[in-house]
mmCIF file of C-alpha atoms and ligand atoms in Angstrom:
data_model
loop_
_atom_site.group_PDB
_atom_site.id
_atom_site.type_symbol
_atom_site.label_atom_id
_atom_site.label_comp_id
_atom_site.label_asym_id
_atom_site.label_seq_id
_atom_site.Cartn_x
_atom_site.Cartn_y
_atom_site.Cartn_z
ATOM 1 C CA MET A 1 15.129 -10.717 -10.810
ATOM 2 C CA LYS A 2 13.666 -14.128 -11.667
ATOM 3 C CA LYS A 3 9.816 -13.976 -11.867
ATOM 4 C CA ARG A 4 7.426 -16.886 -11.285
ATOM 5 C CA LYS A 5 5.545 -17.440 -14.556
ATOM 6 C CA ASN A 6 1.743 -17.406 -15.132
ATOM 7 C CA ILE A 7 0.793 -15.790 -11.920
ATOM 8 C CA ILE A 8 -2.009 -13.208 -11.358
ATOM 9 C CA THR A 9 -0.517 -9.834 -10.428
ATOM 10 C CA VAL A 10 -2.555 -6.964 -9.112
ATOM 11 C CA ALA A 11 -1.048 -3.472 -8.493
ATOM 12 C CA ILE A 12 -2.988 -0.825 -6.582
ATOM 13 C CA ASP A 13 -2.148 2.742 -5.800
ATOM 14 C CA SER A 14 -4.207 5.147 -3.796
ATOM 15 C CA PRO A 15 -4.041 8.135 -1.447
ATOM 16 C CA ALA A 16 -4.396 7.257 2.221
ATOM 17 C CA ALA A 17 -7.697 5.981 3.517
ATOM 18 C CA ALA A 18 -9.366 5.596 0.112
ATOM 19 C CA GLY A 19 -10.247 1.946 0.777
ATOM 20 C CA ALA A 20 -7.432 0.298 -1.171
ATOM 21 C CA GLY A 21 -6.393 -2.037 1.676
ATOM 22 C CA THR A 22 -9.975 -3.322 2.078
ATOM 23 C CA GLN A 23 -10.271 -4.008 -1.672
ATOM 24 C CA ALA A 24 -6.797 -5.619 -1.822
ATOM 25 C CA LYS A 25 -7.780 -8.016 0.958
ATOM 26 C CA TYR A 26 -11.033 -8.948 -0.824
ATOM 27 C CA ILE A 27 -9.059 -9.522 -4.059
ATOM 28 C CA ALA A 28 -6.474 -11.612 -2.243
ATOM 29 C CA LYS A 29 -9.145 -13.842 -0.707
ATOM 30 C CA GLU A 30 -11.213 -14.225 -3.862
ATOM 31 C CA TYR A 31 -8.268 -15.113 -6.190
ATOM 32 C CA LYS A 32 -6.000 -16.796 -3.622
ATOM 33 C CA LEU A 33 -3.303 -14.178 -3.870
ATOM 34 C CA LEU A 34 -0.525 -13.146 -1.455
ATOM 35 C CA TYR A 35 -1.228 -9.607 -0.131
ATOM 36 C CA LEU A 36 1.267 -6.964 0.907
ATOM 37 C CA ASP A 37 0.335 -3.548 2.278
ATOM 38 C CA THR A 38 3.528 -1.801 1.255
ATOM 39 C CA GLY A 39 2.750 1.279 3.410
ATOM 40 C CA LYS A 40 3.404 -0.883 6.377
ATOM 41 C CA ILE A 41 7.084 -1.194 5.436
ATOM 42 C CA TYR A 42 7.474 2.600 5.425
ATOM 43 C CA ARG A 43 5.478 2.826 8.658
ATOM 44 C CA TYR A 44 7.721 0.168 10.221
ATOM 45 C CA LEU A 45 10.822 2.189 9.307
ATOM 46 C CA GLY A 46 9.164 5.412 10.401
ATOM 47 C CA ARG A 47 8.357 3.858 13.764
ATOM 48 C CA LEU A 48 11.959 2.679 14.198
ATOM 49 C CA GLU A 49 13.164 6.252 13.613
ATOM 50 C CA ILE A 50 10.702 7.647 16.123
ATOM 51 C CA LYS A 51 11.987 5.085 18.702
ATOM 52 C CA LYS A 52 15.614 5.810 17.903
ATOM 53 C CA LYS A 53 15.036 9.586 17.739
ATOM 54 C CA LYS A 54 17.453 9.760 14.801
ATOM 55 C CA ARG A 55 17.812 8.866 11.117
ATOM 56 C CA LEU A 56 18.397 5.185 10.392
ATOM 57 C CA LYS A 57 21.636 4.336 8.545
ATOM 58 C CA ASP A 58 21.349 2.450 5.246
ATOM 59 C CA ILE A 59 22.945 -0.599 6.785
ATOM 60 C CA GLU A 60 20.384 -0.635 9.567
ATOM 61 C CA ILE A 61 17.544 -0.286 7.081
ATOM 62 C CA ARG A 62 18.922 -3.140 4.953
ATOM 63 C CA LYS A 63 19.277 -5.388 8.001
ATOM 64 C CA LYS A 64 15.775 -4.589 9.163
ATOM 65 C CA ILE A 65 14.287 -5.270 5.729
ATOM 66 C CA ASP A 66 16.191 -8.530 5.347
ATOM 67 C CA SER A 67 14.821 -9.837 8.651
ATOM 68 C CA ILE A 68 11.334 -8.373 8.427
ATOM 69 C CA LYS A 69 8.423 -10.749 9.244
ATOM 70 C CA ILE A 70 4.813 -10.269 8.249
ATOM 71 C CA ARG A 71 3.914 -10.184 11.944
ATOM 72 C CA ASP A 72 6.252 -7.189 12.410
ATOM 73 C CA LEU A 73 3.945 -5.363 9.976
ATOM 74 C CA SER A 74 0.735 -6.197 11.774
ATOM 75 C CA SER A 75 1.517 -4.318 14.979
ATOM 76 C CA LYS A 76 -1.239 -1.853 15.978
ATOM 77 C CA VAL A 77 1.372 0.818 16.833
ATOM 78 C CA LEU A 78 1.998 1.187 13.104
ATOM 79 C CA LEU A 79 -1.512 2.646 12.709
ATOM 80 C CA ASN A 80 -0.719 5.749 14.752
ATOM 81 C CA ASP A 81 -0.908 9.061 12.941
ATOM 82 C CA LYS A 82 2.582 10.051 14.174
ATOM 83 C CA VAL A 83 3.977 6.915 12.597
ATOM 84 C CA ALA A 84 2.070 7.637 9.310
ATOM 85 C CA ILE A 85 3.656 11.088 9.041
ATOM 86 C CA ALA A 86 7.100 9.682 9.882
ATOM 87 C CA ALA A 87 6.532 7.062 7.144
ATOM 88 C CA SER A 88 5.692 9.773 4.549
ATOM 89 C CA HIS A 89 8.899 11.561 5.426
ATOM 90 C CA ILE A 90 11.154 8.534 5.264
ATOM 91 C CA ALA A 91 9.428 7.506 1.992
ATOM 92 C CA LYS A 92 10.711 10.680 0.306
ATOM 93 C CA ILE A 93 14.285 9.425 0.489
ATOM 94 C CA ASN A 94 15.320 7.674 -2.726
ATOM 95 C CA ARG A 95 17.984 5.543 -0.989
ATOM 96 C CA VAL A 96 15.327 4.144 1.309
ATOM 97 C CA ARG A 97 12.937 3.442 -1.600
ATOM 98 C CA LYS A 98 15.675 1.543 -3.445
ATOM 99 C CA LEU A 99 16.326 -0.613 -0.342
ATOM 100 C CA VAL A 100 12.656 -1.437 -0.031
ATOM 101 C CA LYS A 101 12.115 -2.067 -3.752
ATOM 102 C CA ASN A 102 13.717 -5.497 -3.992
ATOM 103 C CA PHE A 103 11.796 -6.814 -1.040
ATOM 104 C CA GLN A 104 8.534 -5.655 -2.547
ATOM 105 C CA MET A 105 9.303 -6.941 -6.037
ATOM 106 C CA ASN A 106 10.318 -10.338 -4.719
ATOM 107 C CA PHE A 107 7.034 -10.469 -2.767
ATOM 108 C CA ALA A 108 5.090 -9.507 -5.943
ATOM 109 C CA TYR A 109 6.733 -11.787 -8.434
ATOM 110 C CA ASN A 110 7.744 -14.785 -6.413
ATOM 111 C CA PRO A 111 4.836 -15.595 -4.046
ATOM 112 C CA PRO A 112 4.963 -19.021 -2.411
ATOM 113 C CA LYS A 113 3.475 -21.853 -4.569
ATOM 114 C CA LYS A 114 0.246 -22.042 -2.514
ATOM 115 C CA TYR A 115 -0.753 -18.631 -3.886
ATOM 116 C CA LEU A 116 -1.905 -18.048 -7.466
ATOM 117 C CA GLY A 117 -0.256 -14.680 -7.517
ATOM 118 C CA SER A 118 -0.001 -11.424 -5.594
ATOM 119 C CA VAL A 119 -1.710 -8.154 -4.822
ATOM 120 C CA LEU A 120 0.209 -5.121 -3.503
ATOM 121 C CA ASP A 121 -1.113 -1.712 -2.574
ATOM 122 C CA GLY A 122 0.793 1.531 -1.991
ATOM 123 C CA ARG A 123 1.830 4.718 -3.748
ATOM 124 C CA ASP A 124 4.335 3.526 -6.410
ATOM 125 C CA ILE A 125 3.087 -0.019 -7.161
ATOM 126 C CA THR A 126 1.582 0.659 -10.601
ATOM 127 C CA SER A 127 4.386 3.059 -11.592
ATOM 128 C CA VAL A 128 7.541 1.423 -10.154
ATOM 129 C CA ILE A 129 7.188 -1.902 -8.323
ATOM 130 C CA MET A 130 4.766 -3.807 -10.620
ATOM 131 C CA LYS A 131 4.881 -1.906 -13.893
ATOM 132 C CA ASP A 132 3.856 -4.988 -15.884
ATOM 133 C CA ALA A 133 1.034 -6.118 -13.510
ATOM 134 C CA MET A 134 -1.848 -7.959 -15.100
ATOM 135 C CA PHE A 135 -4.252 -5.539 -13.323
ATOM 136 C CA LYS A 136 -3.588 -1.976 -12.302
ATOM 137 C CA PHE A 137 -6.042 0.069 -10.212
ATOM 138 C CA TYR A 138 -5.992 3.626 -8.914
ATOM 139 C CA ILE A 139 -8.374 3.739 -5.955
ATOM 140 C CA THR A 140 -9.442 7.106 -4.632
ATOM 141 C CA ALA A 141 -12.189 8.972 -2.727
ATOM 142 C CA ASP A 142 -12.986 12.551 -1.735
ATOM 143 C CA LEU A 143 -10.718 13.910 1.000
ATOM 144 C CA LYS A 144 -13.622 14.523 3.448
ATOM 145 C CA ILE A 145 -14.985 11.028 3.007
ATOM 146 C CA ARG A 146 -11.517 9.538 3.502
ATOM 147 C CA ALA A 147 -11.088 11.604 6.646
ATOM 148 C CA LYS A 148 -14.386 10.423 8.060
ATOM 149 C CA ARG A 149 -13.592 6.780 7.333
ATOM 150 C CA ARG A 150 -10.100 6.944 8.867
ATOM 151 C CA TYR A 151 -11.485 8.850 11.882
ATOM 152 C CA LEU A 152 -13.993 5.993 12.547
ATOM 153 C CA GLU A 153 -11.236 3.361 12.145
ATOM 154 C CA LEU A 154 -8.915 5.133 14.581
ATOM 155 C CA LYS A 155 -11.762 5.742 17.082
ATOM 156 C CA LYS A 156 -12.537 1.987 16.963
ATOM 157 C CA LEU A 157 -8.939 1.340 17.909
ATOM 158 C CA GLY A 158 -9.324 3.717 20.873
ATOM 159 C CA LYS A 159 -7.107 6.453 19.445
ATOM 160 C CA ARG A 160 -7.772 10.015 20.545
ATOM 161 C CA VAL A 161 -8.477 11.898 17.304
ATOM 162 C CA THR A 162 -10.911 14.374 15.789
ATOM 163 C CA VAL A 163 -12.228 14.453 12.238
ATOM 164 C CA LYS A 164 -10.456 17.794 11.816
ATOM 165 C CA SER A 165 -7.054 16.464 12.955
ATOM 166 C CA VAL A 166 -7.401 13.336 10.729
ATOM 167 C CA LEU A 167 -8.368 15.557 7.700
ATOM 168 C CA LYS A 168 -5.363 17.765 8.286
ATOM 169 C CA SER A 169 -3.015 14.829 8.514
ATOM 170 C CA LEU A 170 -4.365 13.180 5.328
ATOM 171 C CA LYS A 171 -4.130 16.475 3.469
ATOM 172 C CA ASN A 172 -0.501 16.766 4.558
ATOM 173 C CA ARG A 173 0.327 13.246 3.514
ATOM 174 C CA ASP A 174 -1.457 13.647 0.148
ATOM 175 C CA TYR A 175 0.741 16.667 -0.497
ATOM 176 C CA LEU A 176 3.942 14.938 0.530
ATOM 177 C CA ASP A 177 3.131 11.762 -1.429
ATOM 178 C CA LYS A 178 1.996 13.492 -4.646
ATOM 179 C CA ASN A 179 4.705 16.182 -4.770
ATOM 180 C CA ARG A 180 7.866 14.317 -3.805
ATOM 181 C CA VAL A 181 10.647 13.969 -6.400
ATOM 182 C CA HIS A 182 11.033 10.183 -6.236
ATOM 183 C CA SER A 183 8.129 7.799 -7.025
ATOM 184 C CA PRO A 184 5.327 10.316 -6.365
ATOM 185 C CA LEU A 185 1.800 9.046 -6.165
ATOM 186 C CA LYS A 186 0.050 9.422 -9.489
ATOM 187 C CA LYS A 187 -2.459 7.542 -11.625
ATOM 188 C CA THR A 188 -0.629 5.826 -14.478
ATOM 189 C CA LYS A 189 -2.355 5.910 -17.875
ATOM 190 C CA ASP A 190 -2.854 2.147 -17.798
ATOM 191 C CA SER A 191 -4.496 2.044 -14.380
ATOM 192 C CA ILE A 192 -8.284 1.761 -13.976
ATOM 193 C CA LEU A 193 -9.744 4.496 -11.806
ATOM 194 C CA ILE A 194 -12.099 3.426 -9.041
ATOM 195 C CA ASN A 195 -13.675 6.173 -6.984
ATOM 196 C CA THR A 196 -15.044 4.711 -3.782
ATOM 197 C CA SER A 197 -16.694 7.944 -2.482
ATOM 198 C CA LYS A 198 -20.248 6.802 -3.150
ATOM 199 C CA LEU A 199 -19.664 3.054 -3.169
ATOM 200 C CA SER A 200 -20.007 0.607 -0.298
ATOM 201 C CA LYS A 201 -17.065 -1.815 0.183
ATOM 202 C CA LYS A 202 -19.031 -4.624 -1.337
ATOM 203 C CA ALA A 203 -20.297 -2.551 -4.341
ATOM 204 C CA CYS A 204 -16.667 -1.489 -5.013
ATOM 205 C CA PHE A 205 -15.446 -5.050 -4.931
ATOM 206 C CA LYS A 206 -18.245 -6.104 -7.292
ATOM 207 C CA LYS A 207 -16.954 -3.586 -9.816
ATOM 208 C CA ILE A 208 -13.367 -4.731 -9.447
ATOM 209 C CA LYS A 209 -14.292 -8.408 -9.618
ATOM 210 C CA ALA A 210 -16.266 -7.879 -12.846
ATOM 211 C CA ILE A 211 -13.232 -6.259 -14.473
ATOM 212 C CA MET A 212 -10.907 -9.000 -13.213
ATOM 213 C CA ASP A 213 -13.162 -11.934 -14.113
ATOM 214 C CA LYS A 214 -13.596 -10.697 -17.625
ATOM 215 C CA LYS A 215 -9.860 -10.604 -18.327
ATOM 216 C CA LEU A 216 -9.076 -13.767 -16.411
ATOM 217 C CA LYS A 217 -11.708 -15.683 -18.385
ATOM 218 C CA LEU A 218 -10.312 -14.325 -21.684
ATOM 219 C CA ASN A 219 -6.814 -15.383 -20.566
ATOM 220 C CA GLY A 220 -8.009 -18.844 -19.561
ATOM 221 C CA ASN A 221 -7.155 -18.301 -15.842
ATOM 222 C CA LEU A 222 -10.785 -18.842 -14.776
HETATM 223 O O1 C5P B 1 -0.507 3.275 2.922
HETATM 224 P P1 C5P B 1 -0.053 4.015 4.205
HETATM 225 O O2 C5P B 1 -0.914 5.136 4.520
HETATM 226 O O3 C5P B 1 0.079 3.044 5.349
HETATM 227 O O4 C5P B 1 1.417 4.487 3.895
HETATM 228 C C1 C5P B 1 2.143 5.284 4.763
HETATM 229 C C2 C5P B 1 3.065 6.167 3.973
HETATM 230 O O5 C5P B 1 4.119 5.383 3.365
HETATM 231 C C3 C5P B 1 2.385 6.934 2.803
HETATM 232 O O6 C5P B 1 1.880 8.186 3.185
HETATM 233 C C4 C5P B 1 3.589 7.116 1.851
HETATM 234 O O7 C5P B 1 4.316 8.287 2.159
HETATM 235 C C5 C5P B 1 4.487 5.924 2.094
HETATM 236 N N1 C5P B 1 4.318 4.925 1.016
HETATM 237 C C6 C5P B 1 5.035 5.068 -0.119
HETATM 238 N N2 C5P B 1 5.037 4.066 -1.052
HETATM 239 C C7 C5P B 1 4.282 3.043 -0.912
HETATM 240 C C8 C5P B 1 3.502 2.831 0.235
HETATM 241 C C9 C5P B 1 3.504 3.870 1.191
HETATM 242 O O8 C5P B 1 5.728 6.048 -0.265
HETATM 243 N N3 C5P B 1 4.335 2.072 -1.863
#
C-alpha cells in the first residue's frame, strides 16, 4: 500500500473503557490528525449480524466496508452492550480482520491532505495495523474503575445498566480480546504504558502531550 510521507501517526491500544477514545480525540484535535475509533467497525458488523440474526458472508462484509461512511459509525445504537459483545465475537474471526485491515491501514496512512496525520485506537493497532507508527501507546486502567466510568457513560445515554452488569461484560470482553488466536490485545514492547486509573482526562493528556511534543520537536515537526 502506498503511504503518505511525513505524516504524524499515532497508534493506541487499550482494553475497553480505559479512556483511549477520549485521549485519541484530544490528540487528534491538538495535532490536526484524522481520528478513527476502530472498535466502531467491529461494532457496526456486530450490529448487522444481530439485525440479520445470522453470520455475515465475506462478500457482504466486503461490500459493507467498501461503502462505510463515518456517519454510519457514529450511531448511538453501536454503544449498546449487546453490540459490544457481538463485536468481540466477530472480531475473533481472522477472515473478518483481514477484510477490515485494508480499510484501517488506508485511513491511517493516507489521511486527506487537510490532516497532518492520523490517530487510531483499538486492540491491534500497535501490533498489526500501524506497526511503524511514530507514537505507540497502551492505555489501561483498573477493571473496577473502567466499569464505573462506562456505567456512568451508559447511564448518561439513558441505558438500563448496573455497575455489576457493566463490570461482568468488560471482564468478558477483556478475556475474549486478550486470549483470541488472531491479533489478541497486548502491550507491544515499543508502546508507552499510560495507566489512567488515578489520572483525570486532562492530566492524562498532559502526560501524552509532553511525550509527543518532545519527539515532534526533535524531529522538526513542531
Ligand atoms: O473499542 P470497542 O470497545 O468499541 O471495541 C469493540 C470490540 O471490537 C472489542 O471488544 C474488540 O473485540 C473488537 N476490536 C478489535 N480490534 C480493534 C478494535 C476493536 O478486535 N482494533
